PDB file of C-alpha atoms in Angstrom:
ATOM      1  CA  MET A   1     -17.663  -6.382  11.100  1.00 72.00           C
ATOM      2  CA  CYS A   2     -16.444  -8.811   9.374  1.00 85.00           C
ATOM      3  CA  GLU A   3     -17.097 -12.483   9.427  1.00 85.00           C
ATOM      4  CA  LEU A   4     -15.618 -15.739   8.709  1.00 82.00           C
ATOM      5  CA  LEU A   5     -18.008 -17.823   6.007  1.00 83.00           C
ATOM      6  CA  THR A   6     -17.041 -21.924   6.386  1.00 83.00           C
ATOM      7  CA  GLY A   7     -19.510 -24.196   4.456  1.00 85.00           C
ATOM      8  CA  ASN A   8     -20.332 -27.602   5.593  1.00 86.00           C
ATOM      9  CA  GLN A   9     -22.923 -30.109   3.985  1.00 90.00           C
ATOM     10  CA  GLY A  10     -24.772 -27.353   2.015  1.00 91.00           C
ATOM     11  CA  SER A  11     -25.130 -24.824   5.313  1.00 93.00           C
ATOM     12  CA  VAL A  12     -23.020 -21.902   5.299  1.00 94.00           C
ATOM     13  CA  ASN A  13     -21.624 -21.263   8.762  1.00 89.00           C
ATOM     14  CA  SER A  14     -20.937 -17.340   9.802  1.00 91.00           C
ATOM     15  CA  ILE A  15     -18.197 -16.391  12.898  1.00 89.00           C
ATOM     16  CA  PRO A  16     -17.698 -12.524  13.511  1.00 90.00           C
ATOM     17  CA  VAL A  17     -13.858 -12.299  13.825  1.00 90.00           C
ATOM     18  CA  PRO A  18     -13.235  -9.598  16.069  1.00 89.00           C
ATOM     19  CA  ASP A  19      -9.314  -9.134  15.084  1.00 86.00           C
ATOM     20  CA  LEU A  20     -10.504  -7.320  11.933  1.00 88.00           C
ATOM     21  CA  TYR A  21     -12.826  -5.005  13.656  1.00 84.00           C
ATOM     22  CA  SER A  22     -11.450  -1.400  12.125  1.00 80.00           C
ATOM     23  CA  SER A  23     -12.309   2.014  12.072  1.00 79.00           C
ATOM     24  CA  HIS A  24     -10.515   2.925   9.128  1.00 74.00           C
ATOM     25  CA  GLU A  25     -12.983   3.110   6.482  1.00 73.00           C
ATOM     26  CA  GLU A  26     -10.199   2.417   3.227  1.00 78.00           C
ATOM     27  CA  ALA A  27     -10.815  -0.987   1.975  1.00 82.00           C
ATOM     28  CA  ASP A  28      -7.068  -0.682   0.322  1.00 84.00           C
ATOM     29  CA  SER A  29      -5.971  -0.777   3.686  1.00 80.00           C
ATOM     30  CA  ARG A  30      -8.723  -3.391   5.160  1.00 88.00           C
ATOM     31  CA  ILE A  31      -7.660  -5.398   2.711  1.00 92.00           C
ATOM     32  CA  ALA A  32      -3.414  -5.318   3.877  1.00 91.00           C
ATOM     33  CA  LEU A  33      -5.337  -6.092   7.714  1.00 91.00           C
ATOM     34  CA  HIS A  34      -7.383  -9.414   6.242  1.00 91.00           C
ATOM     35  CA  CYS A  35      -4.381 -10.661   4.733  1.00 94.00           C
ATOM     36  CA  MET A  36      -1.974 -10.041   7.773  1.00 94.00           C
ATOM     37  CA  TYR A  37      -5.183 -11.985   9.757  1.00 92.00           C
ATOM     38  CA  ALA A  38      -5.387 -14.788   6.494  1.00 92.00           C
ATOM     39  CA  SER A  39      -1.221 -15.179   6.542  1.00 95.00           C
ATOM     40  CA  GLN A  40      -1.809 -16.162  10.561  1.00 94.00           C
ATOM     41  CA  GLN A  41      -4.290 -19.320  10.244  1.00 90.00           C
ATOM     42  CA  PRO A  42      -2.599 -22.795  10.492  1.00 91.00           C
ATOM     43  CA  THR A  43      -4.593 -24.158   7.179  1.00 89.00           C
ATOM     44  CA  THR A  44      -3.326 -21.121   5.066  1.00 91.00           C
ATOM     45  CA  GLU A  45      -0.580 -21.824   2.615  1.00 95.00           C
ATOM     46  CA  ARG A  46       0.063 -18.757   0.415  1.00 96.00           C
ATOM     47  CA  VAL A  47      -2.618 -15.591   0.131  1.00 96.00           C
ATOM     48  CA  ILE A  48      -4.423 -14.467  -2.620  1.00 97.00           C
ATOM     49  CA  VAL A  49      -5.923 -10.875  -3.350  1.00 97.00           C
ATOM     50  CA  ARG A  50      -7.732 -10.165  -6.614  1.00 96.00           C
ATOM     51  CA  SER A  51      -7.765  -6.372  -7.604  1.00 94.00           C
ATOM     52  CA  PRO A  52      -7.446  -4.595 -10.338  1.00 92.00           C
ATOM     53  CA  ASP A  53      -6.478  -2.052  -8.001  1.00 88.00           C
ATOM     54  CA  SER A  54      -2.752  -0.354  -8.137  1.00 86.00           C
ATOM     55  CA  ASP A  55      -2.918   1.171  -5.096  1.00 88.00           C
ATOM     56  CA  VAL A  56      -3.838  -2.115  -3.601  1.00 93.00           C
ATOM     57  CA  PHE A  57      -0.937  -3.350  -4.540  1.00 93.00           C
ATOM     58  CA  LEU A  58       1.505  -0.638  -3.425  1.00 92.00           C
ATOM     59  CA  LEU A  59       0.134  -1.402   0.030  1.00 93.00           C
ATOM     60  CA  LEU A  60       0.692  -5.058  -0.057  1.00 96.00           C
ATOM     61  CA  LEU A  61       4.360  -4.005  -1.254  1.00 95.00           C
ATOM     62  CA  SER A  62       4.133  -1.931   2.010  1.00 94.00           C
ATOM     63  CA  PHE A  63       2.830  -4.190   4.300  1.00 94.00           C
ATOM     64  CA  SER A  64       4.323  -7.445   2.878  1.00 96.00           C
ATOM     65  CA  ASP A  65       6.774  -7.851   5.867  1.00 95.00           C
ATOM     66  CA  ALA A  66       3.814  -8.273   8.074  1.00 94.00           C
ATOM     67  CA  ILE A  67       1.988 -10.936   6.158  1.00 96.00           C
ATOM     68  CA  SER A  68       4.043 -14.432   7.044  1.00 95.00           C
ATOM     69  CA  ARG A  69       2.664 -16.844   4.217  1.00 97.00           C
ATOM     70  CA  PRO A  70       4.022 -15.959   0.580  1.00 98.00           C
ATOM     71  CA  LEU A  71       1.409 -13.255  -0.762  1.00 98.00           C
ATOM     72  CA  ILE A  72       0.710 -12.890  -4.472  1.00 98.00           C
ATOM     73  CA  PHE A  73      -1.535 -10.387  -6.387  1.00 98.00           C
ATOM     74  CA  ASP A  74      -3.292 -11.432  -8.941  1.00 97.00           C
ATOM     75  CA  THR A  75      -4.667  -8.797 -11.589  1.00 96.00           C
ATOM     76  CA  GLY A  76      -6.200  -8.110 -14.778  1.00 92.00           C
ATOM     77  CA  SER A  77      -8.291  -9.873 -17.178  1.00 89.00           C
ATOM     78  CA  GLY A  78      -8.585 -12.431 -20.050  1.00 89.00           C
ATOM     79  CA  ASN A  79      -4.936 -12.294 -21.575  1.00 93.00           C
ATOM     80  CA  ASN A  80      -3.661 -10.096 -19.586  1.00 94.00           C
ATOM     81  CA  ARG A  81      -4.717 -11.646 -16.664  1.00 95.00           C
ATOM     82  CA  ARG A  82      -2.002 -12.480 -14.070  1.00 96.00           C
ATOM     83  CA  GLN A  83      -0.245 -12.951 -11.045  1.00 97.00           C
ATOM     84  CA  LEU A  84       2.361 -11.181  -9.293  1.00 97.00           C
ATOM     85  CA  ASN A  85       4.402 -12.603  -5.889  1.00 98.00           C
ATOM     86  CA  ILE A  86       4.261  -9.442  -3.904  1.00 98.00           C
ATOM     87  CA  THR A  87       6.963 -11.622  -1.186  1.00 98.00           C
ATOM     88  CA  ASP A  88       9.206 -11.665  -3.962  1.00 98.00           C
ATOM     89  CA  LEU A  89       8.713  -8.496  -5.256  1.00 96.00           C
ATOM     90  CA  ALA A  90       9.626  -7.100  -1.790  1.00 96.00           C
ATOM     91  CA  ALA A  91      12.783  -8.720  -1.177  1.00 96.00           C
ATOM     92  CA  THR A  92      14.246  -7.448  -4.118  1.00 96.00           C
ATOM     93  CA  ILE A  93      13.678  -3.571  -2.838  1.00 94.00           C
ATOM     94  CA  SER A  94      14.620  -1.844   0.263  1.00 94.00           C
ATOM     95  CA  LYS A  95      13.210  -1.655   3.286  1.00 94.00           C
ATOM     96  CA  ARG A  96      13.029   2.269   3.366  1.00 94.00           C
ATOM     97  CA  LEU A  97      11.374   2.479   0.040  1.00 95.00           C
ATOM     98  CA  ARG A  98       8.561  -0.658   0.968  1.00 94.00           C
ATOM     99  CA  ASP A  99       8.019   1.893   4.681  1.00 93.00           C
ATOM    100  CA  ALA A 100       7.937   5.102   2.100  1.00 95.00           C
ATOM    101  CA  ILE A 101       5.401   3.722   0.113  1.00 92.00           C
ATOM    102  CA  ILE A 102       2.175   3.754   2.313  1.00 88.00           C
ATOM    103  CA  GLY A 103       2.701   7.947   2.799  1.00 90.00           C
ATOM    104  CA  LEU A 104       3.190   8.137  -0.304  1.00 90.00           C
ATOM    105  CA  HIS A 105      -0.237   6.688  -0.915  1.00 86.00           C
ATOM    106  CA  ALA A 106      -1.899   8.504   1.676  1.00 82.00           C
ATOM    107  CA  PHE A 107       0.230  11.685   0.181  1.00 83.00           C
ATOM    108  CA  THR A 108      -0.636  11.205  -3.815  1.00 76.00           C
ATOM    109  CA  ASP A 109      -3.636   9.227  -4.107  1.00 63.00           C
ATOM    110  CA  CYS A 110      -4.949   7.117  -1.553  1.00 55.00           C
ATOM    111  CA  ASP A 111      -9.044   7.200  -1.695  1.00 51.00           C
ATOM    112  CA  SER A 112      -9.563  10.234   0.718  1.00 49.00           C
ATOM    113  CA  THR A 113      -7.196  12.480  -0.445  1.00 50.00           C
ATOM    114  CA  SER A 114      -7.720  14.364  -3.526  1.00 52.00           C
ATOM    115  CA  CYS A 115      -5.209  13.599  -6.294  1.00 61.00           C
ATOM    116  CA  PHE A 116      -2.393  15.915  -7.933  1.00 66.00           C
ATOM    117  CA  ALA A 117      -3.899  17.347 -11.393  1.00 60.00           C
ATOM    118  CA  GLY A 118      -2.821  14.875 -14.272  1.00 61.00           C
ATOM    119  CA  LYS A 119       0.433  12.912 -12.338  1.00 66.00           C
ATOM    120  CA  GLY A 120      -0.003   9.257 -12.281  1.00 69.00           C
ATOM    121  CA  LYS A 121       0.674   7.270  -9.195  1.00 75.00           C
ATOM    122  CA  LEU A 122       3.777   5.608 -11.780  1.00 79.00           C
ATOM    123  CA  LYS A 123       5.854   9.096 -11.642  1.00 84.00           C
ATOM    124  CA  ALA A 124       5.700   9.777  -8.020  1.00 86.00           C
ATOM    125  CA  LEU A 125       6.808   6.630  -7.488  1.00 89.00           C
ATOM    126  CA  LYS A 126       9.771   6.238  -9.118  1.00 90.00           C
ATOM    127  CA  MET A 127      10.845   9.481  -8.157  1.00 91.00           C
ATOM    128  CA  LEU A 128      10.079   7.964  -4.669  1.00 93.00           C
ATOM    129  CA  GLN A 129      12.482   4.875  -5.610  1.00 93.00           C
ATOM    130  CA  GLY A 130      15.219   7.763  -7.192  1.00 91.00           C
ATOM    131  CA  ASP A 131      15.630   9.502  -3.970  1.00 92.00           C
ATOM    132  CA  GLN A 132      16.677   8.863  -0.327  1.00 94.00           C
ATOM    133  CA  ASP A 133      15.587  12.000   1.249  1.00 93.00           C
ATOM    134  CA  HIS A 134      11.834  11.562  -0.240  1.00 94.00           C
ATOM    135  CA  GLN A 135      12.127   7.874   1.264  1.00 95.00           C
ATOM    136  CA  ASP A 136      12.902   8.715   4.312  1.00 95.00           C
ATOM    137  CA  THR A 137      10.102  11.811   4.519  1.00 95.00           C
ATOM    138  CA  PHE A 138       7.292   9.804   3.360  1.00 94.00           C
ATOM    139  CA  SER A 139       8.841   7.237   5.819  1.00 94.00           C
ATOM    140  CA  ARG A 140       7.608   9.822   8.558  1.00 92.00           C
ATOM    141  CA  ILE A 141       4.431  10.485   7.365  1.00 86.00           C
ATOM    142  CA  GLY A 142       1.609   8.897   9.489  1.00 71.00           C
ATOM    143  CA  THR A 143       4.009   7.938  12.176  1.00 83.00           C
ATOM    144  CA  LEU A 144       4.384  11.584  13.648  1.00 82.00           C
ATOM    145  CA  GLU A 145       1.663  13.964  14.721  1.00 81.00           C
ATOM    146  CA  THR A 146       3.263  16.833  12.820  1.00 88.00           C
ATOM    147  CA  ILE A 147       5.368  17.311   9.627  1.00 88.00           C
ATOM    148  CA  SER A 148       9.017  19.188  10.779  1.00 92.00           C
ATOM    149  CA  GLY A 149       9.811  21.921   8.532  1.00 92.00           C
ATOM    150  CA  GLN A 150      12.261  20.133   6.617  1.00 93.00           C
ATOM    151  CA  ASP A 151      10.280  17.320   5.994  1.00 92.00           C
ATOM    152  CA  MET A 152       7.807  19.895   5.089  1.00 91.00           C
ATOM    153  CA  GLN A 153      10.314  21.652   2.640  1.00 91.00           C
ATOM    154  CA  VAL A 154      11.343  18.006   1.197  1.00 92.00           C
ATOM    155  CA  ILE A 155       7.338  17.518  -0.235  1.00 91.00           C
ATOM    156  CA  GLU A 156       7.241  20.698  -1.778  1.00 90.00           C
ATOM    157  CA  THR A 157      10.391  19.840  -3.442  1.00 90.00           C
ATOM    158  CA  PHE A 158       8.960  16.645  -4.304  1.00 90.00           C
ATOM    159  CA  VAL A 159       5.620  17.960  -5.337  1.00 89.00           C
ATOM    160  CA  CYS A 160       8.290  20.594  -7.379  1.00 88.00           C
ATOM    161  CA  GLN A 161       9.633  18.590  -8.881  1.00 88.00           C
ATOM    162  CA  LEU A 162       6.078  16.332  -9.923  1.00 86.00           C
ATOM    163  CA  TYR A 163       5.302  19.175 -11.835  1.00 84.00           C
ATOM    164  CA  GLY A 164       8.734  19.541 -13.901  1.00 84.00           C
ATOM    165  CA  LYS A 165      10.032  22.299 -11.944  1.00 79.00           C
ATOM    166  CA  PRO A 166      14.105  22.244 -11.096  1.00 72.00           C
ATOM    167  CA  SER A 167      15.089  19.519  -8.023  1.00 64.00           C
ATOM    168  CA  HIS A 168      16.488  22.921  -6.498  1.00 63.00           C
ATOM    169  CA  THR A 169      12.955  24.763  -5.930  1.00 59.00           C
ATOM    170  CA  SER A 170      10.918  23.974  -2.998  1.00 58.00           C
ATOM    171  CA  GLN A 171       8.574  26.947  -3.656  1.00 58.00           C
ATOM    172  CA  ILE A 172       4.968  26.751  -5.761  1.00 57.00           C
TER     173      ILE A 172
END
């Protein structure tokens, strides 16, 4: 259960927020839901998320269209701390790529699936960025009940390329 905490003259008030109830267990994507809610509040000027997690960054980038206020990602520590304007960054990449990021996140390394051994998210993201077929396929992951044979072949090719196999390889 999520609650809105407010302070007034030394006391703290707690109000349940039904719009934030979710059965989704992964905290990374729940952060995006909270950002959407916060951006709809009349007193919100901008939404700031403080996190060291690159998954949170990618999900915020993917969901940026649904967040109606400027969205800032505050990350790092000490001299390496920085604030990234997600709203501005999202405007520099295609909608197709932003839509594909969430599918890539679910496929490669969200907290509820296993990561590909020795392969980081950055390599997978760069591969996604450079291939429109991959973007189209990953944007469909999670929106359909089943994956088509054609999409499965694109995913197999993606995995082969992730491990350095030629681009025409689609069988492991």
